[in-house]
PDB file of C-alpha atoms in Angstrom:
ATOM      1  CA  MET A   1       0.000   0.000   0.000  1.00 49.00           C
ATOM      2  CA  THR A   2       2.846   2.384   0.866  1.00 53.00           C
ATOM      3  CA  THR A   3       4.249   1.760  -2.615  1.00 56.00           C
ATOM      4  CA  TYR A   4       1.216   3.492  -4.113  1.00 65.00           C
ATOM      5  CA  LEU A   5       0.710   6.160  -1.479  1.00 71.00           C
ATOM      6  CA  LEU A   6       4.269   7.507  -1.362  1.00 67.00           C
ATOM      7  CA  PRO A   7       4.269   8.894  -4.926  1.00 72.00           C
ATOM      8  CA  VAL A   8       0.833  10.439  -4.346  1.00 78.00           C
ATOM      9  CA  PHE A   9       2.012  11.951  -1.065  1.00 76.00           C
ATOM     10  CA  ALA A  10       5.200  13.262  -2.695  1.00 75.00           C
ATOM     11  CA  TYR A  11       3.189  14.782  -5.554  1.00 78.00           C
ATOM     12  CA  LEU A  12       0.730  16.468  -3.215  1.00 81.00           C
ATOM     13  CA  LEU A  13       3.488  17.748  -0.939  1.00 79.00           C
ATOM     14  CA  GLY A  14       5.365  19.117  -3.943  1.00 81.00           C
ATOM     15  CA  SER A  15       2.217  20.891  -5.131  1.00 85.00           C
ATOM     16  CA  VAL A  16       2.072  23.053  -2.018  1.00 87.00           C
ATOM     17  CA  SER A  17       3.862  26.364  -2.503  1.00 91.00           C
ATOM     18  CA  SER A  18       5.913  27.160   0.575  1.00 92.00           C
ATOM     19  CA  ALA A  19       6.027  30.820  -0.488  1.00 93.00           C
ATOM     20  CA  ILE A  20       2.233  31.112  -0.604  1.00 93.00           C
ATOM     21  CA  VAL A  21       1.826  29.336   2.751  1.00 93.00           C
ATOM     22  CA  ILE A  22       4.478  31.539   4.416  1.00 93.00           C
ATOM     23  CA  ALA A  23       3.013  34.692   2.850  1.00 94.00           C
ATOM     24  CA  ARG A  24      -0.402  33.865   4.298  1.00 94.00           C
ATOM     25  CA  LEU A  25       1.054  33.020   7.723  1.00 94.00           C
ATOM     26  CA  PHE A  26       2.966  36.323   7.788  1.00 94.00           C
ATOM     27  CA  GLY A  27       0.037  38.351   6.450  1.00 95.00           C
ATOM     28  CA  LEU A  28       1.935  39.213   3.267  1.00 95.00           C
ATOM     29  CA  LYS A  29       0.575  39.686  -0.229  1.00 94.00           C
ATOM     30  CA  ASP A  30       0.373  36.653  -2.514  1.00 94.00           C
ATOM     31  CA  PRO A  31       3.900  36.308  -3.998  1.00 94.00           C
ATOM     32  CA  ARG A  32       2.399  35.603  -7.432  1.00 94.00           C
ATOM     33  CA  GLU A  33       1.076  39.167  -7.474  1.00 94.00           C
ATOM     34  CA  VAL A  34       4.167  40.985  -6.155  1.00 92.00           C
ATOM     35  CA  GLY A  35       7.714  41.544  -7.433  1.00 91.00           C
ATOM     36  CA  SER A  36       8.750  38.939  -9.993  1.00 92.00           C
ATOM     37  CA  GLY A  37       5.488  37.032  -9.561  1.00 92.00           C
ATOM     38  CA  ASN A  38       7.490  33.927  -8.761  1.00 90.00           C
ATOM     39  CA  PRO A  39       6.348  32.126  -5.595  1.00 91.00           C
ATOM     40  CA  GLY A  40       9.845  31.465  -4.290  1.00 90.00           C
ATOM     41  CA  ALA A  41      12.196  32.422  -1.488  1.00 93.00           C
ATOM     42  CA  THR A  42      13.898  35.219  -3.459  1.00 93.00           C
ATOM     43  CA  ASN A  43      10.644  37.007  -4.175  1.00 92.00           C
ATOM     44  CA  ILE A  44       9.538  36.567  -0.545  1.00 94.00           C
ATOM     45  CA  LEU A  45      12.887  38.039   0.566  1.00 94.00           C
ATOM     46  CA  ARG A  46      12.308  41.154  -1.557  1.00 93.00           C
ATOM     47  CA  TYR A  47       9.064  42.139   0.140  1.00 93.00           C
ATOM     48  CA  GLY A  48       8.647  39.948   3.215  1.00 93.00           C
ATOM     49  CA  GLY A  49      12.059  39.948   4.854  1.00 94.00           C
ATOM     50  CA  LYS A  50      14.734  37.443   5.767  1.00 95.00           C
ATOM     51  CA  LYS A  51      12.729  35.382   8.251  1.00 95.00           C
ATOM     52  CA  ALA A  52       9.909  34.717   5.782  1.00 94.00           C
ATOM     53  CA  ALA A  53      12.412  33.964   3.007  1.00 93.00           C
ATOM     54  CA  ILE A  54      14.380  31.501   5.154  1.00 94.00           C
ATOM     55  CA  LEU A  55      11.182  29.707   6.166  1.00 93.00           C
ATOM     56  CA  THR A  56      10.114  29.555   2.514  1.00 93.00           C
ATOM     57  CA  LEU A  57      13.467  28.087   1.532  1.00 92.00           C
ATOM     58  CA  LEU A  58      13.323  25.526   4.357  1.00 91.00           C
ATOM     59  CA  GLY A  59       9.782  24.589   3.359  1.00 90.00           C
ATOM     60  CA  ASP A  60      10.873  24.029  -0.229  1.00 89.00           C
ATOM     61  CA  MET A  61      13.847  21.935   0.899  1.00 88.00           C
ATOM     62  CA  LEU A  62      11.679  19.792   3.164  1.00 85.00           C
ATOM     63  CA  LYS A  63       9.259  19.110   0.325  1.00 84.00           C
ATOM     64  CA  GLY A  64      12.065  17.338  -1.485  1.00 78.00           C
ATOM     65  CA  ALA A  65      13.593  15.681   1.554  1.00 77.00           C
ATOM     66  CA  VAL A  66      10.498  14.233   3.230  1.00 76.00           C
ATOM     67  CA  PRO A  67       9.606  11.708   0.490  1.00 72.00           C
ATOM     68  CA  VAL A  68      13.239  10.534   0.353  1.00 67.00           C
ATOM     69  CA  LEU A  69      13.422  10.189   4.129  1.00 67.00           C
ATOM     70  CA  ILE A  70      10.308   8.036   4.322  1.00 69.00           C
ATOM     71  CA  ALA A  71      11.065   5.989   1.235  1.00 68.00           C
ATOM     72  CA  HIS A  72      11.750   2.302   1.716  1.00 71.00           C
ATOM     73  CA  ALA A  73      13.924   1.976  -1.375  1.00 76.00           C
ATOM     74  CA  LEU A  74      15.646   4.299  -3.768  1.00 77.00           C
ATOM     75  CA  GLY A  75      16.715   3.380  -7.276  1.00 81.00           C
ATOM     76  CA  VAL A  76      19.970   4.874  -8.480  1.00 83.00           C
ATOM     77  CA  ASP A  77      21.532   5.176 -11.879  1.00 82.00           C
ATOM     78  CA  TRP A  78      24.565   3.014 -12.615  1.00 85.00           C
ATOM     79  CA  ARG A  79      26.804   6.115 -12.716  1.00 87.00           C
ATOM     80  CA  ILE A  80      26.209   6.874  -9.035  1.00 86.00           C
ATOM     81  CA  PRO A  81      28.517   4.972  -6.675  1.00 87.00           C
ATOM     82  CA  LEU A  82      26.486   3.013  -4.122  1.00 87.00           C
ATOM     83  CA  ALA A  83      28.410   4.420  -1.147  1.00 86.00           C
ATOM     84  CA  ARG A  84      27.630   7.961  -2.280  1.00 87.00           C
ATOM     85  CA  ALA A  85      23.941   7.143  -2.741  1.00 85.00           C
ATOM     86  CA  TRP A  86      23.690   5.659   0.763  1.00 83.00           C
ATOM     87  CA  GLN A  87      25.591   8.565   2.277  1.00 84.00           C
ATOM     88  CA  GLU A  88      23.341  11.145   0.610  1.00 82.00           C
ATOM     89  CA  VAL A  89      20.158   9.528   1.942  1.00 77.00           C
ATOM     90  CA  GLY A  90      21.494   8.867   5.417  1.00 77.00           C
ATOM     91  CA  TYR A  91      21.851   5.081   5.031  1.00 75.00           C
ATOM     92  CA  ARG A  92      18.120   4.722   5.652  1.00 72.00           C
ATOM     93  CA  PRO A  93      16.372   3.329   2.583  1.00 74.00           C
ATOM     94  CA  ALA A  94      17.398   0.328   0.573  1.00 82.00           C
ATOM     95  CA  ILE A  95      19.347   1.174  -2.565  1.00 85.00           C
ATOM     96  CA  GLN A  96      18.383  -0.455  -5.828  1.00 84.00           C
ATOM     97  CA  GLY A  97      20.885  -0.498  -8.641  1.00 77.00           C
ATOM     98  CA  ASN A  98      23.741  -0.243 -10.041  1.00 83.00           C
ATOM     99  CA  LEU A  99      24.979  -2.234 -13.047  1.00 91.00           C
ATOM    100  CA  ASP A 100      25.296  -0.410 -16.354  1.00 92.00           C
ATOM    101  CA  PRO A 101      22.847  -2.163 -18.731  1.00 92.00           C
ATOM    102  CA  VAL A 102      25.430  -1.895 -21.528  1.00 94.00           C
ATOM    103  CA  ALA A 103      27.663  -4.232 -19.492  1.00 95.00           C
ATOM    104  CA  LEU A 104      25.284  -7.057 -20.419  1.00 95.00           C
ATOM    105  CA  PHE A 105      26.797  -6.957 -23.923  1.00 97.00           C
ATOM    106  CA  ALA A 106      30.325  -7.586 -22.587  1.00 97.00           C
ATOM    107  CA  PRO A 107      32.061 -10.967 -22.699  1.00 97.00           C
ATOM    108  CA  GLN A 108      31.043 -13.054 -19.696  1.00 96.00           C
ATOM    109  CA  ALA A 109      34.410 -12.761 -17.910  1.00 97.00           C
ATOM    110  CA  GLU A 110      34.173  -8.953 -18.009  1.00 97.00           C
ATOM    111  CA  LEU A 111      30.499  -9.047 -17.085  1.00 97.00           C
ATOM    112  CA  ARG A 112      31.194 -11.230 -14.038  1.00 96.00           C
ATOM    113  CA  ARG A 113      33.921  -8.793 -12.975  1.00 96.00           C
ATOM    114  CA  ARG A 114      31.438  -5.908 -13.216  1.00 95.00           C
ATOM    115  CA  VAL A 115      28.844  -7.823 -11.164  1.00 95.00           C
ATOM    116  CA  GLN A 116      31.494  -8.466  -8.499  1.00 94.00           C
ATOM    117  CA  GLU A 117      32.429  -4.775  -8.574  1.00 93.00           C
ATOM    118  CA  VAL A 118      28.827  -3.749  -7.808  1.00 92.00           C
ATOM    119  CA  LEU A 119      28.577  -6.298  -5.007  1.00 92.00           C
ATOM    120  CA  ASN A 120      31.884  -5.077  -3.592  1.00 90.00           C
ATOM    121  CA  GLN A 121      30.483  -1.530  -3.538  1.00 89.00           C
ATOM    122  CA  ALA A 122      27.440  -2.807  -1.645  1.00 87.00           C
ATOM    123  CA  ALA A 123      29.858  -4.422   0.827  1.00 82.00           C
ATOM    124  CA  GLY A 124      27.265  -6.902   2.084  1.00 79.00           C
ATOM    125  CA  ARG A 125      25.055  -4.100   3.444  1.00 79.00           C
ATOM    126  CA  HIS A 126      21.513  -5.022   4.190  1.00 79.00           C
ATOM    127  CA  GLY A 127      19.281  -3.054   1.905  1.00 81.00           C
ATOM    128  CA  HIS A 128      21.090  -3.529  -1.380  1.00 85.00           C
ATOM    129  CA  ILE A 129      18.907  -4.644  -4.267  1.00 86.00           C
ATOM    130  CA  PHE A 130      21.033  -5.615  -7.246  1.00 89.00           C
ATOM    131  CA  ASN A 131      19.537  -4.134 -10.369  1.00 87.00           C
ATOM    132  CA  LEU A 132      20.379  -2.492 -13.641  1.00 83.00           C
ATOM    133  CA  GLY A 133      20.704   1.247 -13.693  1.00 69.00           C
ATOM    134  CA  HIS A 134      17.693   1.662 -15.985  1.00 70.00           C
ATOM    135  CA  GLY A 135      16.499  -1.627 -17.464  1.00 78.00           C
ATOM    136  CA  ILE A 136      17.470  -4.138 -20.109  1.00 86.00           C
ATOM    137  CA  LEU A 137      18.258  -2.769 -23.534  1.00 88.00           C
ATOM    138  CA  PRO A 138      16.834  -4.310 -26.714  1.00 90.00           C
ATOM    139  CA  ASP A 139      18.936  -7.132 -28.169  1.00 94.00           C
ATOM    140  CA  THR A 140      20.597  -7.854 -24.801  1.00 94.00           C
ATOM    141  CA  PRO A 141      21.899 -11.442 -24.866  1.00 95.00           C
ATOM    142  CA  VAL A 142      19.492 -13.475 -22.716  1.00 94.00           C
ATOM    143  CA  GLU A 143      22.302 -15.843 -21.682  1.00 96.00           C
ATOM    144  CA  ASN A 144      24.162 -12.897 -20.140  1.00 95.00           C
ATOM    145  CA  VAL A 145      21.083 -11.846 -18.166  1.00 94.00           C
ATOM    146  CA  ARG A 146      20.715 -15.406 -16.837  1.00 94.00           C
ATOM    147  CA  ALA A 147      24.416 -15.491 -15.972  1.00 95.00           C
ATOM    148  CA  VAL A 148      24.148 -12.205 -14.038  1.00 95.00           C
ATOM    149  CA  VAL A 149      21.274 -13.596 -11.965  1.00 93.00           C
ATOM    150  CA  GLU A 150      23.289 -16.733 -11.155  1.00 94.00           C
ATOM    151  CA  TRP A 151      26.428 -14.736 -10.306  1.00 95.00           C
ATOM    152  CA  VAL A 152      24.551 -12.330  -8.059  1.00 93.00           C
ATOM    153  CA  HIS A 153      23.146 -15.279  -6.091  1.00 91.00           C
ATOM    154  CA  GLU A 154      26.486 -17.081  -5.977  1.00 93.00           C
ATOM    155  CA  LEU A 155      28.683 -14.079  -5.184  1.00 91.00           C
ATOM    156  CA  SER A 156      26.226 -12.580  -2.677  1.00 88.00           C
ATOM    157  CA  ALA A 157      26.019 -15.894  -0.801  1.00 85.00           C
ATOM    158  CA  ALA A 158      29.820 -16.137  -0.692  1.00 83.00           C
ATOM    159  CA  GLN A 159      30.084 -12.531   0.499  1.00 79.00           C
ATOM    160  CA  GLN A 160      27.467 -13.130   3.215  1.00 77.00           C
ATOM    161  CA  GLU A 161      29.289 -16.281   4.338  1.00 77.00           C
ATOM    162  CA  ARG A 162      32.549 -14.328   4.701  1.00 75.00           C
ATOM    163  CA  THR A 163      30.720 -11.594   6.649  1.00 67.00           C
ATOM    164  CA  ASP A 164      29.110 -14.142   8.981  1.00 68.00           C
ATOM    165  CA  LYS A 165      32.478 -15.791   9.697  1.00 71.00           C
ATOM    166  CA  SER A 166      34.149 -12.457  10.495  1.00 69.00           C
ATOM    167  CA  VAL A 167      31.307 -11.437  12.830  1.00 64.00           C
ATOM    168  CA  GLY A 168      30.827 -14.796  14.551  1.00 60.00           C
TER     169      GLY A 168
END
């Protein structure tokens, strides 16, 4: 259920103009009718002062941050290192990604190396969902896709076994 409600919530939250809300709370004119006509922090600063502008800016920032903070998983493009993605979202949600779909056209030895590279970046963290950066391209060799699935299972199990031995 959350899977369907989160995008709706994020859309609705993003639809609310922080500048208009702050203007009403401060008894200011509607920012769409004053100055540049842009309902943003800069326009609020021009006629409403620093405090109103800072609150507008914070409101706009929170609109983007709240959906990310409550998300259960976040898909990332293959060009974003997994460690950076986790760091930027506070290590909270699961991260889904990160193999370049073009790698599926590589010879299997190179492809296996790339799969291992992604798993090494994940470092056995709970919350990693191995995935392609943005889907399978047309004409991708099916045998390479099958091999990737097998390698992810095999290499993940071996990585987990090593982690369990070092902890226990």
